[in-house]
JSON list of C-alpha atoms in Angstrom, two decimals:
[
{"chain": "T", "resi": 1, "resn": "MET", "atom": "CA", "xyz": [-9.42, 6.87, 11.58]},
{"chain": "T", "resi": 2, "resn": "PHE", "atom": "CA", "xyz": [-10.75, 8.10, 8.59]},
{"chain": "T", "resi": 3, "resn": "GLY", "atom": "CA", "xyz": [-13.83, 6.11, 7.07]},
{"chain": "T", "resi": 4, "resn": "LEU", "atom": "CA", "xyz": [-15.28, 5.69, 3.58]},
{"chain": "T", "resi": 5, "resn": "GLY", "atom": "CA", "xyz": [-18.52, 6.73, 3.12]},
{"chain": "T", "resi": 6, "resn": "ASN", "atom": "CA", "xyz": [-21.76, 4.98, 2.13]},
{"chain": "T", "resi": 7, "resn": "ARG", "atom": "CA", "xyz": [-19.84, 3.22, -1.14]},
{"chain": "T", "resi": 8, "resn": "LYS", "atom": "CA", "xyz": [-19.52, -0.46, -1.76]},
{"chain": "T", "resi": 9, "resn": "VAL", "atom": "CA", "xyz": [-15.50, -1.32, -1.31]},
{"chain": "T", "resi": 10, "resn": "LEU", "atom": "CA", "xyz": [-13.35, -4.56, -1.10]},
{"chain": "T", "resi": 11, "resn": "LYS", "atom": "CA", "xyz": [-13.79, -6.52, 1.76]},
{"chain": "T", "resi": 12, "resn": "TYR", "atom": "CA", "xyz": [-10.39, -8.67, 3.11]},
{"chain": "T", "resi": 13, "resn": "SER", "atom": "CA", "xyz": [-11.98, -10.56, 5.73]},
{"chain": "T", "resi": 14, "resn": "ALA", "atom": "CA", "xyz": [-9.74, -11.30, 9.25]},
{"chain": "T", "resi": 15, "resn": "ILE", "atom": "CA", "xyz": [-6.21, -12.50, 7.82]},
{"chain": "T", "resi": 16, "resn": "GLU", "atom": "CA", "xyz": [-4.54, -15.22, 10.28]},
{"chain": "T", "resi": 17, "resn": "THR", "atom": "CA", "xyz": [-1.27, -14.96, 10.22]},
{"chain": "T", "resi": 18, "resn": "SER", "atom": "CA", "xyz": [1.39, -18.22, 10.59]},
{"chain": "T", "resi": 19, "resn": "LEU", "atom": "CA", "xyz": [4.19, -16.75, 11.92]},
{"chain": "T", "resi": 20, "resn": "SER", "atom": "CA", "xyz": [5.33, -19.30, 14.22]},
{"chain": "T", "resi": 21, "resn": "ILE", "atom": "CA", "xyz": [5.47, -17.59, 18.13]},
{"chain": "T", "resi": 22, "resn": "ASP", "atom": "CA", "xyz": [8.75, -17.11, 18.58]},
{"chain": "T", "resi": 23, "resn": "VAL", "atom": "CA", "xyz": [8.31, -14.40, 16.43]},
{"chain": "T", "resi": 24, "resn": "GLU", "atom": "CA", "xyz": [10.00, -11.55, 18.48]},
{"chain": "T", "resi": 25, "resn": "ASP", "atom": "CA", "xyz": [13.17, -14.20, 18.72]},
{"chain": "T", "resi": 26, "resn": "THR", "atom": "CA", "xyz": [13.23, -14.00, 15.30]},
{"chain": "T", "resi": 27, "resn": "VAL", "atom": "CA", "xyz": [12.86, -10.21, 14.49]},
{"chain": "T", "resi": 28, "resn": "THR", "atom": "CA", "xyz": [15.52, -9.67, 16.58]},
{"chain": "T", "resi": 29, "resn": "CYS", "atom": "CA", "xyz": [17.86, -11.91, 15.68]},
{"chain": "T", "resi": 30, "resn": "PHE", "atom": "CA", "xyz": [18.05, -10.17, 12.05]},
{"chain": "T", "resi": 31, "resn": "CYS", "atom": "CA", "xyz": [17.95, -7.13, 12.69]},
{"chain": "T", "resi": 32, "resn": "ARG", "atom": "CA", "xyz": [20.90, -7.87, 14.98]},
{"chain": "T", "resi": 33, "resn": "LYS", "atom": "CA", "xyz": [22.29, -9.69, 11.87]},
{"chain": "T", "resi": 34, "resn": "ALA", "atom": "CA", "xyz": [21.98, -6.58, 9.95]},
{"chain": "T", "resi": 35, "resn": "ARG", "atom": "CA", "xyz": [23.40, -4.09, 11.94]},
{"chain": "T", "resi": 36, "resn": "ARG", "atom": "CA", "xyz": [26.45, -5.90, 11.89]},
{"chain": "T", "resi": 37, "resn": "LYS", "atom": "CA", "xyz": [26.32, -6.01, 7.79]},
{"chain": "T", "resi": 38, "resn": "GLU", "atom": "CA", "xyz": [26.14, -2.32, 8.10]},
{"chain": "T", "resi": 39, "resn": "LYS", "atom": "CA", "xyz": [28.06, -2.16, 10.29]},
{"chain": "T", "resi": 40, "resn": "ASP", "atom": "CA", "xyz": [30.55, -3.69, 8.08]},
{"chain": "T", "resi": 41, "resn": "ALA", "atom": "CA", "xyz": [29.39, -2.15, 4.78]},
{"chain": "T", "resi": 42, "resn": "GLY", "atom": "CA", "xyz": [29.63, 1.18, 6.07]},
{"chain": "T", "resi": 43, "resn": "THR", "atom": "CA", "xyz": [26.45, 2.36, 5.07]},
{"chain": "T", "resi": 44, "resn": "THR", "atom": "CA", "xyz": [23.54, 4.63, 6.48]},
{"chain": "T", "resi": 45, "resn": "GLU", "atom": "CA", "xyz": [20.52, 2.53, 5.00]},
{"chain": "T", "resi": 46, "resn": "ASP", "atom": "CA", "xyz": [18.31, 0.67, 6.71]},
{"chain": "T", "resi": 47, "resn": "PRO", "atom": "CA", "xyz": [18.06, -3.20, 7.29]},
{"chain": "T", "resi": 48, "resn": "LYS", "atom": "CA", "xyz": [15.26, -4.95, 5.17]},
{"chain": "T", "resi": 49, "resn": "LEU", "atom": "CA", "xyz": [13.38, -7.06, 7.45]},
{"chain": "T", "resi": 50, "resn": "TYR", "atom": "CA", "xyz": [10.44, -7.09, 4.98]},
{"chain": "T", "resi": 51, "resn": "LEU", "atom": "CA", "xyz": [12.74, -9.39, 2.57]},
{"chain": "T", "resi": 52, "resn": "GLU", "atom": "CA", "xyz": [13.41, -12.37, 4.99]},
{"chain": "T", "resi": 53, "resn": "GLU", "atom": "CA", "xyz": [11.67, -15.34, 4.32]},
{"chain": "T", "resi": 54, "resn": "ALA", "atom": "CA", "xyz": [10.14, -16.00, 7.17]},
{"chain": "T", "resi": 55, "resn": "ALA", "atom": "CA", "xyz": [8.41, -12.31, 6.89]},
{"chain": "T", "resi": 56, "resn": "LEU", "atom": "CA", "xyz": [6.49, -12.99, 3.07]},
{"chain": "T", "resi": 57, "resn": "GLU", "atom": "CA", "xyz": [3.59, -14.35, 4.03]},
{"chain": "T", "resi": 58, "resn": "ARG", "atom": "CA", "xyz": [0.44, -13.50, 2.00]},
{"chain": "T", "resi": 59, "resn": "GLN", "atom": "CA", "xyz": [-3.32, -15.24, 2.38]},
{"chain": "T", "resi": 60, "resn": "LEU", "atom": "CA", "xyz": [-4.09, -15.39, -1.10]},
{"chain": "T", "resi": 61, "resn": "PRO", "atom": "CA", "xyz": [-3.70, -18.08, -3.18]},
{"chain": "T", "resi": 62, "resn": "GLU", "atom": "CA", "xyz": [-1.95, -17.16, -6.70]},
{"chain": "T", "resi": 63, "resn": "LEU", "atom": "CA", "xyz": [-5.26, -17.13, -8.97]},
{"chain": "T", "resi": 64, "resn": "ASP", "atom": "CA", "xyz": [-6.85, -15.09, -6.35]},
{"chain": "T", "resi": 65, "resn": "LEU", "atom": "CA", "xyz": [-4.56, -12.61, -6.62]},
{"chain": "T", "resi": 66, "resn": "ARG", "atom": "CA", "xyz": [-4.25, -12.43, -10.56]},
{"chain": "T", "resi": 67, "resn": "MET", "atom": "CA", "xyz": [-8.18, -12.10, -10.60]},
{"chain": "T", "resi": 68, "resn": "LEU", "atom": "CA", "xyz": [-8.52, -9.55, -8.41]},
{"chain": "T", "resi": 69, "resn": "VAL", "atom": "CA", "xyz": [-7.89, -6.63, -10.31]},
{"chain": "T", "resi": 70, "resn": "ASP", "atom": "CA", "xyz": [-9.19, -7.49, -13.84]},
{"chain": "T", "resi": 71, "resn": "LEU", "atom": "CA", "xyz": [-11.90, -5.38, -14.98]},
{"chain": "T", "resi": 72, "resn": "PRO", "atom": "CA", "xyz": [-14.58, -7.74, -15.61]},
{"chain": "T", "resi": 73, "resn": "PRO", "atom": "CA", "xyz": [-16.60, -7.16, -18.92]},
{"chain": "T", "resi": 74, "resn": "GLY", "atom": "CA", "xyz": [-19.15, -4.87, -18.51]},
{"chain": "T", "resi": 75, "resn": "LEU", "atom": "CA", "xyz": [-18.00, -3.24, -15.46]},
{"chain": "T", "resi": 76, "resn": "ASP", "atom": "CA", "xyz": [-16.85, 0.76, -15.59]},
{"chain": "T", "resi": 77, "resn": "TYR", "atom": "CA", "xyz": [-13.76, 1.08, -16.35]},
{"chain": "T", "resi": 78, "resn": "ASN", "atom": "CA", "xyz": [-14.24, 3.91, -13.14]},
{"chain": "T", "resi": 79, "resn": "GLU", "atom": "CA", "xyz": [-16.22, 2.11, -10.84]},
{"chain": "T", "resi": 80, "resn": "TRP", "atom": "CA", "xyz": [-13.59, -0.08, -10.87]},
{"chain": "T", "resi": 81, "resn": "LEU", "atom": "CA", "xyz": [-10.53, 2.08, -10.10]},
{"chain": "T", "resi": 82, "resn": "ALA", "atom": "CA", "xyz": [-12.93, 4.00, -7.24]},
{"chain": "T", "resi": 83, "resn": "SER", "atom": "CA", "xyz": [-13.91, 0.31, -5.87]},
{"chain": "T", "resi": 84, "resn": "HIS", "atom": "CA", "xyz": [-10.16, -0.39, -5.17]},
{"chain": "T", "resi": 85, "resn": "THR", "atom": "CA", "xyz": [-8.68, 2.67, -4.76]},
{"chain": "T", "resi": 86, "resn": "LEU", "atom": "CA", "xyz": [-11.65, 3.01, -1.51]},
{"chain": "T", "resi": 87, "resn": "ALA", "atom": "CA", "xyz": [-10.20, -0.28, -0.64]},
{"chain": "T", "resi": 88, "resn": "LEU", "atom": "CA", "xyz": [-6.79, 0.12, -0.83]},
{"chain": "T", "resi": 89, "resn": "PHE", "atom": "CA", "xyz": [-7.11, 3.27, 1.52]},
{"chain": "T", "resi": 90, "resn": "ASP", "atom": "CA", "xyz": [-8.98, 1.19, 4.40]},
{"chain": "T", "resi": 91, "resn": "HIS", "atom": "CA", "xyz": [-6.70, -0.94, 4.41]},
{"chain": "T", "resi": 92, "resn": "ILE", "atom": "CA", "xyz": [-3.78, 1.29, 4.89]},
{"chain": "T", "resi": 93, "resn": "ASN", "atom": "CA", "xyz": [-5.29, 3.84, 6.57]},
{"chain": "T", "resi": 94, "resn": "LEU", "atom": "CA", "xyz": [-6.17, 0.43, 9.11]},
{"chain": "T", "resi": 95, "resn": "VAL", "atom": "CA", "xyz": [-2.52, -0.84, 8.57]},
{"chain": "T", "resi": 96, "resn": "TYR", "atom": "CA", "xyz": [-0.69, 2.79, 9.75]},
{"chain": "T", "resi": 97, "resn": "GLY", "atom": "CA", "xyz": [-3.10, 3.03, 12.31]},
{"chain": "T", "resi": 98, "resn": "THR", "atom": "CA", "xyz": [-2.10, 0.14, 14.37]},
{"chain": "T", "resi": 99, "resn": "ILE", "atom": "CA", "xyz": [1.62, 1.40, 14.44]},
{"chain": "T", "resi": 100, "resn": "SER", "atom": "CA", "xyz": [0.77, 5.29, 14.19]},
{"chain": "T", "resi": 101, "resn": "GLU", "atom": "CA", "xyz": [1.64, 5.30, 18.32]},
{"chain": "T", "resi": 102, "resn": "PHE", "atom": "CA", "xyz": [5.41, 3.88, 17.20]},
{"chain": "T", "resi": 103, "resn": "CYS", "atom": "CA", "xyz": [5.26, 7.33, 13.96]},
{"chain": "T", "resi": 104, "resn": "THR", "atom": "CA", "xyz": [6.05, 9.95, 16.10]},
{"chain": "T", "resi": 105, "resn": "MET", "atom": "CA", "xyz": [7.56, 13.55, 15.40]},
{"chain": "T", "resi": 106, "resn": "THR", "atom": "CA", "xyz": [10.80, 12.55, 16.99]},
{"chain": "T", "resi": 107, "resn": "GLY", "atom": "CA", "xyz": [11.56, 8.78, 15.37]},
{"chain": "T", "resi": 108, "resn": "CYS", "atom": "CA", "xyz": [10.18, 9.66, 11.83]},
{"chain": "T", "resi": 109, "resn": "PRO", "atom": "CA", "xyz": [11.00, 13.10, 11.75]},
{"chain": "T", "resi": 110, "resn": "ASP", "atom": "CA", "xyz": [11.38, 13.01, 7.78]},
{"chain": "T", "resi": 111, "resn": "MET", "atom": "CA", "xyz": [8.60, 11.08, 5.52]},
{"chain": "T", "resi": 112, "resn": "THR", "atom": "CA", "xyz": [11.75, 7.69, 3.92]},
{"chain": "T", "resi": 113, "resn": "GLY", "atom": "CA", "xyz": [10.85, 5.38, 1.97]},
{"chain": "T", "resi": 114, "resn": "PRO", "atom": "CA", "xyz": [13.85, 2.00, 1.50]},
{"chain": "T", "resi": 115, "resn": "GLY", "atom": "CA", "xyz": [17.06, 3.25, -0.28]},
{"chain": "T", "resi": 116, "resn": "LEU", "atom": "CA", "xyz": [17.12, 6.27, 1.65]},
{"chain": "T", "resi": 117, "resn": "ARG", "atom": "CA", "xyz": [14.29, 7.64, -0.11]},
{"chain": "T", "resi": 118, "resn": "THR", "atom": "CA", "xyz": [12.96, 11.09, 1.44]},
{"chain": "T", "resi": 119, "resn": "TYR", "atom": "CA", "xyz": [9.29, 12.38, 0.07]},
{"chain": "T", "resi": 120, "resn": "LEU", "atom": "CA", "xyz": [8.16, 15.84, 0.50]},
{"chain": "T", "resi": 121, "resn": "TRP", "atom": "CA", "xyz": [4.82, 17.04, 0.20]},
{"chain": "T", "resi": 122, "resn": "PHE", "atom": "CA", "xyz": [3.09, 19.47, -2.58]},
{"chain": "T", "resi": 123, "resn": "ASP", "atom": "CA", "xyz": [0.64, 21.63, -1.11]},
{"chain": "T", "resi": 124, "resn": "GLU", "atom": "CA", "xyz": [-2.46, 23.00, -2.95]},
{"chain": "T", "resi": 125, "resn": "LYS", "atom": "CA", "xyz": [0.14, 25.77, -5.56]},
{"chain": "T", "resi": 126, "resn": "GLY", "atom": "CA", "xyz": [2.45, 23.27, -5.82]},
{"chain": "T", "resi": 127, "resn": "LYS", "atom": "CA", "xyz": [5.15, 24.44, -2.75]},
{"chain": "T", "resi": 128, "resn": "LYS", "atom": "CA", "xyz": [6.51, 21.67, -2.06]},
{"chain": "T", "resi": 129, "resn": "THR", "atom": "CA", "xyz": [7.46, 21.34, 1.77]},
{"chain": "T", "resi": 130, "resn": "ARG", "atom": "CA", "xyz": [9.69, 18.99, 4.02]},
{"chain": "T", "resi": 131, "resn": "VAL", "atom": "CA", "xyz": [7.32, 17.60, 7.00]},
{"chain": "T", "resi": 132, "resn": "ALA", "atom": "CA", "xyz": [7.61, 14.39, 9.48]},
{"chain": "T", "resi": 133, "resn": "ALA", "atom": "CA", "xyz": [6.10, 11.06, 8.96]},
{"chain": "T", "resi": 134, "resn": "PRO", "atom": "CA", "xyz": [3.07, 11.51, 10.70]},
{"chain": "T", "resi": 135, "resn": "GLN", "atom": "CA", "xyz": [2.69, 15.36, 9.27]},
{"chain": "T", "resi": 136, "resn": "TYR", "atom": "CA", "xyz": [3.09, 13.91, 5.91]},
{"chain": "T", "resi": 137, "resn": "ILE", "atom": "CA", "xyz": [0.46, 10.64, 6.13]},
{"chain": "T", "resi": 138, "resn": "ASP", "atom": "CA", "xyz": [-2.10, 12.51, 7.87]},
{"chain": "T", "resi": 139, "resn": "TYR", "atom": "CA", "xyz": [-2.26, 15.13, 4.92]},
{"chain": "T", "resi": 140, "resn": "VAL", "atom": "CA", "xyz": [-1.97, 12.25, 2.41]},
{"chain": "T", "resi": 141, "resn": "MET", "atom": "CA", "xyz": [-5.53, 11.06, 4.50]},
{"chain": "T", "resi": 142, "resn": "THR", "atom": "CA", "xyz": [-6.96, 13.56, 4.78]},
{"chain": "T", "resi": 143, "resn": "PHE", "atom": "CA", "xyz": [-6.50, 14.25, 1.34]},
{"chain": "T", "resi": 144, "resn": "THR", "atom": "CA", "xyz": [-7.57, 10.99, 0.57]},
{"chain": "T", "resi": 145, "resn": "GLN", "atom": "CA", "xyz": [-10.84, 11.35, 2.66]},
{"chain": "T", "resi": 146, "resn": "ARG", "atom": "CA", "xyz": [-11.84, 14.42, 1.62]},
{"chain": "T", "resi": 147, "resn": "THR", "atom": "CA", "xyz": [-11.35, 13.20, -2.32]},
{"chain": "T", "resi": 148, "resn": "VAL", "atom": "CA", "xyz": [-13.57, 9.82, -1.67]},
{"chain": "T", "resi": 149, "resn": "SER", "atom": "CA", "xyz": [-16.18, 11.55, 0.10]},
{"chain": "T", "resi": 150, "resn": "ASP", "atom": "CA", "xyz": [-17.00, 14.28, -2.63]},
{"chain": "T", "resi": 151, "resn": "GLU", "atom": "CA", "xyz": [-19.62, 13.78, -4.79]},
{"chain": "T", "resi": 152, "resn": "THR", "atom": "CA", "xyz": [-18.46, 14.96, -7.84]},
{"chain": "T", "resi": 153, "resn": "ILE", "atom": "CA", "xyz": [-15.51, 12.85, -7.99]},
{"chain": "T", "resi": 154, "resn": "PHE", "atom": "CA", "xyz": [-16.54, 9.97, -6.09]},
{"chain": "T", "resi": 155, "resn": "PRO", "atom": "CA", "xyz": [-20.19, 9.20, -7.71]},
{"chain": "T", "resi": 156, "resn": "THR", "atom": "CA", "xyz": [-22.35, 7.31, -5.42]},
{"chain": "T", "resi": 157, "resn": "LYS", "atom": "CA", "xyz": [-25.92, 8.24, -6.39]},
{"chain": "T", "resi": 158, "resn": "TYR", "atom": "CA", "xyz": [-26.88, 6.43, -9.79]},
{"chain": "T", "resi": 159, "resn": "ALA", "atom": "CA", "xyz": [-27.76, 9.63, -12.01]},
{"chain": "T", "resi": 160, "resn": "ASN", "atom": "CA", "xyz": [-24.01, 10.81, -11.17]},
{"chain": "T", "resi": 161, "resn": "GLU", "atom": "CA", "xyz": [-20.50, 10.59, -13.44]},
{"chain": "T", "resi": 162, "resn": "PHE", "atom": "CA", "xyz": [-17.24, 10.10, -12.92]},
{"chain": "T", "resi": 163, "resn": "PRO", "atom": "CA", "xyz": [-15.28, 13.39, -13.52]},
{"chain": "T", "resi": 164, "resn": "SER", "atom": "CA", "xyz": [-13.38, 13.46, -16.71]},
{"chain": "T", "resi": 165, "resn": "SER", "atom": "CA", "xyz": [-9.91, 13.47, -14.42]},
{"chain": "T", "resi": 166, "resn": "PHE", "atom": "CA", "xyz": [-11.11, 10.66, -12.64]},
{"chain": "T", "resi": 167, "resn": "GLU", "atom": "CA", "xyz": [-7.98, 8.64, -13.64]},
{"chain": "T", "resi": 168, "resn": "SER", "atom": "CA", "xyz": [-6.02, 11.47, -12.94]},
{"chain": "T", "resi": 169, "resn": "ILE", "atom": "CA", "xyz": [-7.03, 11.82, -9.53]},
{"chain": "T", "resi": 170, "resn": "VAL", "atom": "CA", "xyz": [-7.32, 8.23, -8.71]},
{"chain": "T", "resi": 171, "resn": "ARG", "atom": "CA", "xyz": [-3.31, 8.06, -9.32]},
{"chain": "T", "resi": 172, "resn": "LYS", "atom": "CA", "xyz": [-2.41, 10.86, -7.04]},
{"chain": "T", "resi": 173, "resn": "ILE", "atom": "CA", "xyz": [-4.35, 8.93, -4.66]},
{"chain": "T", "resi": 174, "resn": "LEU", "atom": "CA", "xyz": [-2.82, 5.95, -5.59]},
{"chain": "T", "resi": 175, "resn": "ARG", "atom": "CA", "xyz": [0.54, 7.45, -5.16]},
{"chain": "T", "resi": 176, "resn": "LEU", "atom": "CA", "xyz": [0.42, 9.46, -2.28]},
{"chain": "T", "resi": 177, "resn": "LEU", "atom": "CA", "xyz": [-1.20, 5.70, -0.46]},
{"chain": "T", "resi": 178, "resn": "TYR", "atom": "CA", "xyz": [2.62, 4.29, -1.64]},
{"chain": "T", "resi": 179, "resn": "HIS", "atom": "CA", "xyz": [4.42, 6.66, -0.34]},
{"chain": "T", "resi": 180, "resn": "VAL", "atom": "CA", "xyz": [2.38, 6.00, 3.36]},
{"chain": "T", "resi": 181, "resn": "VAL", "atom": "CA", "xyz": [3.56, 2.02, 2.12]},
{"chain": "T", "resi": 182, "resn": "ALA", "atom": "CA", "xyz": [6.81, 3.05, 1.75]},
{"chain": "T", "resi": 183, "resn": "HIS", "atom": "CA", "xyz": [7.62, 4.48, 4.67]},
{"chain": "T", "resi": 184, "resn": "ILE", "atom": "CA", "xyz": [6.32, 1.27, 6.72]},
{"chain": "T", "resi": 185, "resn": "TYR", "atom": "CA", "xyz": [8.08, -1.11, 5.64]},
{"chain": "T", "resi": 186, "resn": "HIS", "atom": "CA", "xyz": [10.79, 0.86, 6.03]},
{"chain": "T", "resi": 187, "resn": "CYS", "atom": "CA", "xyz": [10.45, 2.28, 9.53]},
{"chain": "T", "resi": 188, "resn": "HIS", "atom": "CA", "xyz": [7.78, 0.20, 11.17]},
{"chain": "T", "resi": 189, "resn": "PHE", "atom": "CA", "xyz": [7.76, -3.23, 9.91]},
{"chain": "T", "resi": 190, "resn": "ARG", "atom": "CA", "xyz": [9.58, -4.10, 13.45]},
{"chain": "T", "resi": 191, "resn": "GLU", "atom": "CA", "xyz": [6.25, -3.42, 15.04]},
{"chain": "T", "resi": 192, "resn": "VAL", "atom": "CA", "xyz": [3.53, -4.90, 11.86]},
{"chain": "T", "resi": 193, "resn": "ALA", "atom": "CA", "xyz": [5.58, -7.75, 12.37]},
{"chain": "T", "resi": 194, "resn": "LEU", "atom": "CA", "xyz": [5.65, -8.29, 16.27]},
{"chain": "T", "resi": 195, "resn": "LEU", "atom": "CA", "xyz": [1.95, -7.19, 15.74]},
{"chain": "T", "resi": 196, "resn": "GLY", "atom": "CA", "xyz": [1.56, -10.42, 13.42]},
{"chain": "T", "resi": 197, "resn": "LEU", "atom": "CA", "xyz": [0.24, -7.81, 10.64]},
{"chain": "T", "resi": 198, "resn": "HIS", "atom": "CA", "xyz": [2.74, -8.47, 8.26]},
{"chain": "T", "resi": 199, "resn": "ALA", "atom": "CA", "xyz": [0.48, -11.07, 5.83]},
{"chain": "T", "resi": 200, "resn": "HIS", "atom": "CA", "xyz": [-2.09, -8.44, 5.55]},
{"chain": "T", "resi": 201, "resn": "LEU", "atom": "CA", "xyz": [0.81, -5.67, 5.13]},
{"chain": "T", "resi": 202, "resn": "ASN", "atom": "CA", "xyz": [2.11, -8.04, 2.36]},
{"chain": "T", "resi": 203, "resn": "CYS", "atom": "CA", "xyz": [-1.77, -8.63, 0.81]},
{"chain": "T", "resi": 204, "resn": "VAL", "atom": "CA", "xyz": [-2.45, -5.43, 0.55]},
{"chain": "T", "resi": 205, "resn": "PHE", "atom": "CA", "xyz": [1.10, -4.31, -0.95]},
{"chain": "T", "resi": 206, "resn": "ALA", "atom": "CA", "xyz": [0.38, -7.10, -3.52]},
{"chain": "T", "resi": 207, "resn": "HIS", "atom": "CA", "xyz": [-3.06, -6.10, -4.12]},
{"chain": "T", "resi": 208, "resn": "LEU", "atom": "CA", "xyz": [-2.25, -2.16, -4.63]},
{"chain": "T", "resi": 209, "resn": "THR", "atom": "CA", "xyz": [1.58, -3.60, -6.92]},
{"chain": "T", "resi": 210, "resn": "LEU", "atom": "CA", "xyz": [-0.86, -5.41, -9.60]},
{"chain": "T", "resi": 211, "resn": "LEU", "atom": "CA", "xyz": [-3.72, -2.71, -10.04]},
{"chain": "T", "resi": 212, "resn": "ASN", "atom": "CA", "xyz": [-0.93, -0.86, -10.49]},
{"chain": "T", "resi": 213, "resn": "GLN", "atom": "CA", "xyz": [0.61, -3.53, -12.88]},
{"chain": "T", "resi": 214, "resn": "ARG", "atom": "CA", "xyz": [-2.32, -4.24, -14.97]},
{"chain": "T", "resi": 215, "resn": "PHE", "atom": "CA", "xyz": [-3.43, -0.60, -15.60]},
{"chain": "T", "resi": 216, "resn": "ASN", "atom": "CA", "xyz": [-0.44, 2.26, -15.02]},
{"chain": "T", "resi": 217, "resn": "LEU", "atom": "CA", "xyz": [-1.57, 3.63, -12.50]},
{"chain": "T", "resi": 218, "resn": "ILE", "atom": "CA", "xyz": [2.09, 5.11, -10.98]},
{"chain": "T", "resi": 219, "resn": "ASP", "atom": "CA", "xyz": [5.28, 5.92, -12.26]},
{"chain": "T", "resi": 220, "resn": "PRO", "atom": "CA", "xyz": [8.03, 3.52, -11.95]},
{"chain": "T", "resi": 221, "resn": "LYS", "atom": "CA", "xyz": [9.97, 5.64, -10.92]},
{"chain": "T", "resi": 222, "resn": "GLU", "atom": "CA", "xyz": [7.94, 5.62, -7.80]},
{"chain": "T", "resi": 223, "resn": "THR", "atom": "CA", "xyz": [7.54, 1.51, -7.50]},
{"chain": "T", "resi": 224, "resn": "GLU", "atom": "CA", "xyz": [11.30, 1.21, -7.89]},
{"chain": "T", "resi": 225, "resn": "ILE", "atom": "CA", "xyz": [12.20, 1.26, -4.17]},
{"chain": "T", "resi": 226, "resn": "LEU", "atom": "CA", "xyz": [10.05, -1.92, -3.29]},
{"chain": "T", "resi": 227, "resn": "GLY", "atom": "CA", "xyz": [10.81, -3.83, -6.11]},
{"chain": "T", "resi": 228, "resn": "ASP", "atom": "CA", "xyz": [12.88, -5.85, -4.44]},
{"chain": "T", "resi": 229, "resn": "LEU", "atom": "CA", "xyz": [9.89, -6.89, -2.01]},
{"chain": "T", "resi": 230, "resn": "GLU", "atom": "CA", "xyz": [7.68, -6.91, -5.54]},
{"chain": "T", "resi": 231, "resn": "ALA", "atom": "CA", "xyz": [10.44, -9.44, -6.70]},
{"chain": "T", "resi": 232, "resn": "ALA", "atom": "CA", "xyz": [10.20, -11.92, -3.64]},
{"chain": "T", "resi": 233, "resn": "LEU", "atom": "CA", "xyz": [6.38, -11.72, -2.79]},
{"chain": "T", "resi": 234, "resn": "LEU", "atom": "CA", "xyz": [4.92, -11.76, -6.02]},
{"chain": "T", "resi": 235, "resn": "GLY", "atom": "CA", "xyz": [7.51, -13.37, -8.87]},
{"chain": "T", "resi": 236, "resn": "LYS", "atom": "CA", "xyz": [7.65, -13.50, -12.27]},
{"chain": "T", "resi": 237, "resn": "PHE", "atom": "CA", "xyz": [4.66, -15.24, -12.65]},
{"chain": "T", "resi": 238, "resn": "TYR", "atom": "CA", "xyz": [2.49, -12.28, -11.25]},
{"chain": "T", "resi": 239, "resn": "THR", "atom": "CA", "xyz": [3.38, -9.74, -13.76]},
{"chain": "T", "resi": 240, "resn": "LEU", "atom": "CA", "xyz": [0.94, -8.98, -15.63]},
{"chain": "T", "resi": 241, "resn": "SER", "atom": "CA", "xyz": [-0.07, -7.24, -19.09]},
{"chain": "T", "resi": 242, "resn": "PRO", "atom": "CA", "xyz": [-1.03, -3.39, -18.33]},
{"chain": "T", "resi": 243, "resn": "ARG", "atom": "CA", "xyz": [-4.99, -3.70, -20.46]},
{"chain": "T", "resi": 244, "resn": "PRO", "atom": "CA", "xyz": [-8.30, -4.50, -18.41]},
{"chain": "T", "resi": 245, "resn": "SER", "atom": "CA", "xyz": [-9.32, -8.57, -19.03]},
{"chain": "T", "resi": 246, "resn": "LEU", "atom": "CA", "xyz": [-11.92, -10.41, -20.49]},
{"chain": "T", "resi": 247, "resn": "ARG", "atom": "CA", "xyz": [-12.92, -12.67, -17.52]},
{"chain": "T", "resi": 248, "resn": "PRO", "atom": "CA", "xyz": [-16.07, -13.58, -16.44]},
{"chain": "T", "resi": 249, "resn": "LEU", "atom": "CA", "xyz": [-17.92, -11.58, -13.80]},
{"chain": "T", "resi": 250, "resn": "LEU", "atom": "CA", "xyz": [-16.60, -12.41, -10.64]},
{"chain": "T", "resi": 251, "resn": "PRO", "atom": "CA", "xyz": [-17.71, -11.88, -6.71]},
{"chain": "T", "resi": 252, "resn": "PRO", "atom": "CA", "xyz": [-16.37, -9.11, -4.44]},
{"chain": "T", "resi": 253, "resn": "MET", "atom": "CA", "xyz": [-12.37, -10.56, -2.94]},
{"chain": "T", "resi": 254, "resn": "ARG", "atom": "CA", "xyz": [-11.46, -11.05, 0.12]},
{"chain": "T", "resi": 255, "resn": "TYR", "atom": "CA", "xyz": [-9.01, -11.64, 1.72]}
]
């Protein structure tokens, strides 16, 4: 697990899932049906449990979801990005930590996502390497922790300013965190659901998706693999125009 230093971030309150007590039976039943469909279709794609209606839970009401990402008037754009980036890092890190024991070198020899997507790690010299999912995610979390702890990049002191390249750095962090979320949905959603954390994961995904919709921070080629989840979870109503909002200043959202 990784810490976040002393910068204030958007905090999520504890989520009480409404999933019924027979969640294990529901998950097992769906997996059996999905395997039968997969066998009949002759495909190697894993079943998408996260698209089941019973799994499409989230905890924020409609208005809060939209207001969560709108830039309040008078607030610095980079400061807004920093707060959301830290919150997303915090909660994606926490969610992954709950299922990390199931993400092993043997069970997840490649860093994969839906649609048979495989992610390669690019080192500081631009060399790409194929690594197991737990190693890839460790690289992501280590890189992000080091970056957000760097006072020259994520300043916490009043006199310090954000670098001119700050948005591009945020783009890279969010892209990598998106890979982690995609892997969790693709390979470990069953464990997430059995732990009763699916609503929390969906809320984190909604947060990341709406922030991206508002500020165009992640390449569409990266997000298309979870486009079906985005449509099912958020729907057309939640499509946001890519521009800052002029809403009144809001208190920090909790979810």
